[in-house]
CSV table of C-alpha atoms in Angstrom, one decimal:
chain,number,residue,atom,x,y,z
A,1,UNK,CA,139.1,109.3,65.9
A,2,UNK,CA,141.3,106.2,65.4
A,3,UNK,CA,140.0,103.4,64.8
A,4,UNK,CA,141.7,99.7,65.2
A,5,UNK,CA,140.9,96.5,64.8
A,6,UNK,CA,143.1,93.8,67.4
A,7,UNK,CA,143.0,90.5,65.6
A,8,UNK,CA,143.9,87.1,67.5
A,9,UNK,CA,144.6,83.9,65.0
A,10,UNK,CA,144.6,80.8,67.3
A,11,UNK,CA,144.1,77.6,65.1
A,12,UNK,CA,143.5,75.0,68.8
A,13,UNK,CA,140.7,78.0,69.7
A,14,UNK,CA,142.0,78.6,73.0
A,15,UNK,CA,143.9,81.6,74.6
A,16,UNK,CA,146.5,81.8,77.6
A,17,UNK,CA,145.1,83.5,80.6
A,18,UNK,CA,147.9,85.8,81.0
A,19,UNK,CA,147.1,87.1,77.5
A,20,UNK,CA,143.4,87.7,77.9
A,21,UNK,CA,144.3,89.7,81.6
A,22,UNK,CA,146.8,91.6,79.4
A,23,UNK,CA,144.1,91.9,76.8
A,24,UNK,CA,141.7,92.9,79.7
A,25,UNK,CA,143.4,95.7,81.3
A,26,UNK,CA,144.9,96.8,77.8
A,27,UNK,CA,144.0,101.2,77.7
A,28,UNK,CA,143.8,103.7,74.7
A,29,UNK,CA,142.7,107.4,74.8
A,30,UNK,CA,139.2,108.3,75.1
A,31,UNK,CA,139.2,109.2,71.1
A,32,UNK,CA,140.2,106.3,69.7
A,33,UNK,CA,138.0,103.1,69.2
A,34,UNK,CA,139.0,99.7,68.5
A,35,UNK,CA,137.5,95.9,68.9
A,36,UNK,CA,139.0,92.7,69.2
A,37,UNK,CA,138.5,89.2,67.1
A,38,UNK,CA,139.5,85.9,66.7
A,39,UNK,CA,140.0,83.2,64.0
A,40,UNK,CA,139.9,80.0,65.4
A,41,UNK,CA,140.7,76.1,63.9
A,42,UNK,CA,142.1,77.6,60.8
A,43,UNK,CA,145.0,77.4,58.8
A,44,UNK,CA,147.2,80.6,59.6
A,45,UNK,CA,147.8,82.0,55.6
A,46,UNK,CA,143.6,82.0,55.6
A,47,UNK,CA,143.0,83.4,59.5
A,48,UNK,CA,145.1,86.5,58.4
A,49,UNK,CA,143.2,87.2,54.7
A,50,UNK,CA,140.2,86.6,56.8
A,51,UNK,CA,141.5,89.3,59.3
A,52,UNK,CA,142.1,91.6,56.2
A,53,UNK,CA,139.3,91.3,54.4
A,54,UNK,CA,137.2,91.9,57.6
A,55,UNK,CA,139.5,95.2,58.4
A,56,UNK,CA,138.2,96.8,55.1
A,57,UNK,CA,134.4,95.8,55.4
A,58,UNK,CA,134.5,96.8,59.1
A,59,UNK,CA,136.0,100.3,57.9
A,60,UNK,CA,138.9,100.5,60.5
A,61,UNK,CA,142.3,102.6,60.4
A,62,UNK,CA,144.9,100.2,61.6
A,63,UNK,CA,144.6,96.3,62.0
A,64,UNK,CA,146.8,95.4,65.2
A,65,UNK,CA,147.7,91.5,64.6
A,66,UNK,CA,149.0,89.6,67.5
A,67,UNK,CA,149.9,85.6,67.7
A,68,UNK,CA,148.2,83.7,70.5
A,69,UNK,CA,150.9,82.1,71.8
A,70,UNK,CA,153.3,85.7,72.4
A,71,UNK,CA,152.8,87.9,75.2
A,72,UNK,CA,153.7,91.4,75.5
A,73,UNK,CA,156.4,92.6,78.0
A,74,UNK,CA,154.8,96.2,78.6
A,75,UNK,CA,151.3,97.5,79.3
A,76,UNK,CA,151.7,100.3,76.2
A,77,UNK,CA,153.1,97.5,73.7
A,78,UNK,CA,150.1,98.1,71.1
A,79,UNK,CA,149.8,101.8,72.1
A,80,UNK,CA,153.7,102.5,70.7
A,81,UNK,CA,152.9,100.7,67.4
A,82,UNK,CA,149.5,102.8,66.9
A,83,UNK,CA,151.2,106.0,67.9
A,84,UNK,CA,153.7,105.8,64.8
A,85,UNK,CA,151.5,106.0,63.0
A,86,UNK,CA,153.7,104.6,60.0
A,87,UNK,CA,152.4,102.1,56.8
A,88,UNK,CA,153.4,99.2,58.7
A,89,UNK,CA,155.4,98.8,62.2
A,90,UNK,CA,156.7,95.6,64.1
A,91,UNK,CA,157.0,95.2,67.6
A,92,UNK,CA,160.8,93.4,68.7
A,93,UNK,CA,159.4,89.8,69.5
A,94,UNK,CA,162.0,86.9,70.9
A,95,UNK,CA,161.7,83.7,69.5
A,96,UNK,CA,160.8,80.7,71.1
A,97,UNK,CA,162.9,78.8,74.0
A,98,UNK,CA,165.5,81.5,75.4
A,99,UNK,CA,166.6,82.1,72.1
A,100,UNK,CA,169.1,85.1,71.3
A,101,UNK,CA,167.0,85.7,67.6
A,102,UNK,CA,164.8,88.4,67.3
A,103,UNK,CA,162.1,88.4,64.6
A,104,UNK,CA,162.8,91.4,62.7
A,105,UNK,CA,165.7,91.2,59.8
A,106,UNK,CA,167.8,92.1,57.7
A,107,UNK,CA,168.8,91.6,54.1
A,108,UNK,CA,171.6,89.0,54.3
A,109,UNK,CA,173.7,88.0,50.7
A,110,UNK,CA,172.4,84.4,49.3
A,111,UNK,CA,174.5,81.5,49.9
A,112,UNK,CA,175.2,80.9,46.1
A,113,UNK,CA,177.9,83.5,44.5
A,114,UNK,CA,175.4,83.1,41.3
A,115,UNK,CA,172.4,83.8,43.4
A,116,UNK,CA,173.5,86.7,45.1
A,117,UNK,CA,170.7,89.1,44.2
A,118,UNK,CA,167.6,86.9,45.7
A,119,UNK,CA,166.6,88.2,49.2
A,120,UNK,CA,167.6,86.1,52.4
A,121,UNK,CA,167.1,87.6,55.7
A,122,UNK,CA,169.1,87.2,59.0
A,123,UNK,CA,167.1,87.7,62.4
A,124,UNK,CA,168.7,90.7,64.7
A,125,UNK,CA,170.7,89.4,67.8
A,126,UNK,CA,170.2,92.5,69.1
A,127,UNK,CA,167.7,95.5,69.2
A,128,UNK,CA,169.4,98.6,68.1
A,129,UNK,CA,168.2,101.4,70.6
A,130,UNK,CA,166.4,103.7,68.7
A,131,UNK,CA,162.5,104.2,68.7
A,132,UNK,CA,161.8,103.3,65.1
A,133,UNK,CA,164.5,102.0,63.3
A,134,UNK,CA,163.7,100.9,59.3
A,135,UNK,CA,164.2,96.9,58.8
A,136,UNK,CA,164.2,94.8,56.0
A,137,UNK,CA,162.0,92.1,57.0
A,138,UNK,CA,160.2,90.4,60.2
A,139,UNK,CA,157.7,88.4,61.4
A,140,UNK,CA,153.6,89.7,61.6
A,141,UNK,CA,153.7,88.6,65.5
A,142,UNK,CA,152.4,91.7,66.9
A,143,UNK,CA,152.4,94.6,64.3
A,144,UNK,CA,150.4,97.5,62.9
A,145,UNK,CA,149.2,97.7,59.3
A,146,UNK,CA,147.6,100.3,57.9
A,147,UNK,CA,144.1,100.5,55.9
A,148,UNK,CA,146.6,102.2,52.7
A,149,UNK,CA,148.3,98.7,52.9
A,150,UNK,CA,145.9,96.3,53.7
A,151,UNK,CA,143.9,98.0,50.9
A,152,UNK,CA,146.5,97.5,48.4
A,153,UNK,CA,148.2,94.1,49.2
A,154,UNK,CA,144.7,92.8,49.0
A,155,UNK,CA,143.5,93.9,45.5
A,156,UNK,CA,147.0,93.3,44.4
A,157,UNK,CA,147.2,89.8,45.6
A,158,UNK,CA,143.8,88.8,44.6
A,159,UNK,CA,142.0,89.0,47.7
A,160,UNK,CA,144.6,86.7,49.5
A,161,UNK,CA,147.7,89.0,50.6
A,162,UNK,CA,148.7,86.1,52.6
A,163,UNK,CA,149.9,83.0,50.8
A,164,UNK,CA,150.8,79.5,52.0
A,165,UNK,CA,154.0,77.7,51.7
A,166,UNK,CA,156.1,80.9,49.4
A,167,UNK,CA,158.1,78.9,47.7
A,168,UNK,CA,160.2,80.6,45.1
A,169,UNK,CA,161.5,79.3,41.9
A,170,UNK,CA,163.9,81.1,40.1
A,171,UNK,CA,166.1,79.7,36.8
A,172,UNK,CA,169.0,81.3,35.1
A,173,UNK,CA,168.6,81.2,31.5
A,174,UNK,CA,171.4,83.2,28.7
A,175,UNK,CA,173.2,85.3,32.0
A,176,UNK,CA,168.8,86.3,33.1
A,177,UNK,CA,167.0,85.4,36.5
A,178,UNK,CA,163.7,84.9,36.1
A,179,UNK,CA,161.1,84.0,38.5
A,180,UNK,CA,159.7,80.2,37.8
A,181,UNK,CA,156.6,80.9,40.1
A,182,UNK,CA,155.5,80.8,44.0
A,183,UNK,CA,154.0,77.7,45.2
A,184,UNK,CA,155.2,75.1,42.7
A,185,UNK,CA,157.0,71.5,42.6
A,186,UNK,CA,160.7,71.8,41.7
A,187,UNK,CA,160.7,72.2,38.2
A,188,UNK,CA,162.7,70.1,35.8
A,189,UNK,CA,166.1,71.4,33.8
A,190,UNK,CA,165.7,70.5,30.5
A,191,UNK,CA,169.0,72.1,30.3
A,192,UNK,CA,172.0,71.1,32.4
A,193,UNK,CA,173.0,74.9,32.1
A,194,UNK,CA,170.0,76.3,33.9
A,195,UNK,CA,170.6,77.0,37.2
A,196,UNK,CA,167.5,76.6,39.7
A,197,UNK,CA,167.1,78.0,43.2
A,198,UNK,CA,164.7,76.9,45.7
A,199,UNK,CA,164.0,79.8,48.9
A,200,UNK,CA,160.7,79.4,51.0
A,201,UNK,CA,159.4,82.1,53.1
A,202,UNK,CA,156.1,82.2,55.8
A,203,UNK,CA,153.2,83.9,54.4
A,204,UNK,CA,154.4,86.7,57.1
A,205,UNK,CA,157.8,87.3,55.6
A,206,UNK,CA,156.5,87.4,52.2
A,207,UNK,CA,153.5,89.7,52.9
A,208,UNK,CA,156.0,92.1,54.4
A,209,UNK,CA,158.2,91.1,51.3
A,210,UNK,CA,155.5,92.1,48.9
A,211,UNK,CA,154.7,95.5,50.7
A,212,UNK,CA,158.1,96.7,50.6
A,213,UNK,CA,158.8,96.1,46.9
A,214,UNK,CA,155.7,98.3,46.4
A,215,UNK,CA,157.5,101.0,48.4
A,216,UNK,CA,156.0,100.9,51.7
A,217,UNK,CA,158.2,101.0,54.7
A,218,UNK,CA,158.6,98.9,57.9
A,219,UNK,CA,159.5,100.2,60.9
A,220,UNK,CA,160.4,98.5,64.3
A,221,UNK,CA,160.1,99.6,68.0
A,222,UNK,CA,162.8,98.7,70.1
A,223,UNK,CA,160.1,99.2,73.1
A,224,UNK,CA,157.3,97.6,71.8
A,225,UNK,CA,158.7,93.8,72.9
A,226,UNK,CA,156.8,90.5,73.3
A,227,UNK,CA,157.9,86.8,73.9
A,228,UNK,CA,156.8,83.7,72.5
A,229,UNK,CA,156.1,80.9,74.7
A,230,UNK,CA,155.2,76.8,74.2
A,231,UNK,CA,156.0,75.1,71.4
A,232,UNK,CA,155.3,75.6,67.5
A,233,UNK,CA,152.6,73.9,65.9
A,234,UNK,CA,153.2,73.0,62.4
A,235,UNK,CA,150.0,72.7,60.0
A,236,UNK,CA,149.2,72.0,56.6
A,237,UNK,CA,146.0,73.7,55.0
């Protein structure tokens, strides 16, 4: 039997009523269990280690996490993601206010010639038509993470696979990148011939990030779609 764990952050506590009637009438198969639980009033890099760390003490398969202010465009959205049954799988979710972007990515060079090995991603105009299709990046909207992954990203990471505000430092220094640190002022050149570059990325991107420099894939399912509606809140922990 699978077992699945839907997890809901919404920082204002409250939920859209077409989301808990889709909740509501949402079906699985007689031999696979799940629950459902919310994080309310808090900051969104600590609802989703929360949601982790409560996965792996609860003992569940899958962890299903879904935003509060999306809403799914078909009645088997979740279903498709748990039937991959892949390390990690991304439903195709449109961003806010008609917008052509789609929040799953790809790698994209950097805008600096010199800084052309650092990651950027570009969001996917459109959604190639294939059932799961490997991408390089995308947004934890609605997705499906294994218990292989969660398990790893969180004793890997300290306990806190999500982190707040990824900001990357990186410094050139005798033709050699290396990594300044996550999370940090701008450092200081001491020397005019040390190159800095600044990239931040949402603790989503960067979880995702993470996982797939420790070999685990993401997929995406050009069926499983969902829409974001309102506005963003923007919060500081």
């Amino acid at each position: 039997m699978k077992r699945f764990l839907i997890w809901i952050p919404t920082y204002e506590g409250k939920l859209s009523t077409d989301l808990i009637m889709w909740l509501d009438n949402f079906k699985v198969p007689e031999w696979w269990a799940y629950s459902k639980a919310y994080v309310s009033r808090t900051p969104i890099h600590m609802a989703r280690n929360i949601l982790v760390e409560k996965m792996l003490e609860w003992n569940f398969d899958y962890l299903i996490m879904f935003d509060d202010d999306q809403l799914p465009m078909s009645k088997d959205a979740f279903f498709r993601l748990l039937v991959a049954d892949k390390d990690m799988v991304v439903g195709c979710v449109r961003y806010r206010k008609k917008s052509k972007y789609i929040s799953i990515c790809k790698k994209e060079k950097f805008e600096k010639e010199w800084a052309e090995w650092m990651r950027s991603y570009k969001p996917y105009k459109e959604i190639p038509s294939q059932w799961l299709f490997q991408v390089d990046n995308a947004g934890t909207g609605m997705c499906c993470i294994s218990r292989k992954v969660c398990e790893f990203m969180y004793k890997t990471y300290n306990k806190e696979p999500f982190e707040s505000k990824s900001t990357t430092y990186t410094k050139q220094v005798d033709w050699e990148w290396r990594e300044v640190g996550y999370n940090t002022a701008e450092p200081e050149p001491k020397d005019w011939k040390i190159q800095l570059v600044r990239r931040v990325l949402s603790e989503d991107y960067l979880f995702f990030e993470r996982a797939i420099s420790h070999w685990f894939e993401l997929r995406a399912d050009w069926q499983a779609k969902a829409y974001h509606f309102g506005d963003p809140i923007r919060l500081e922990p």
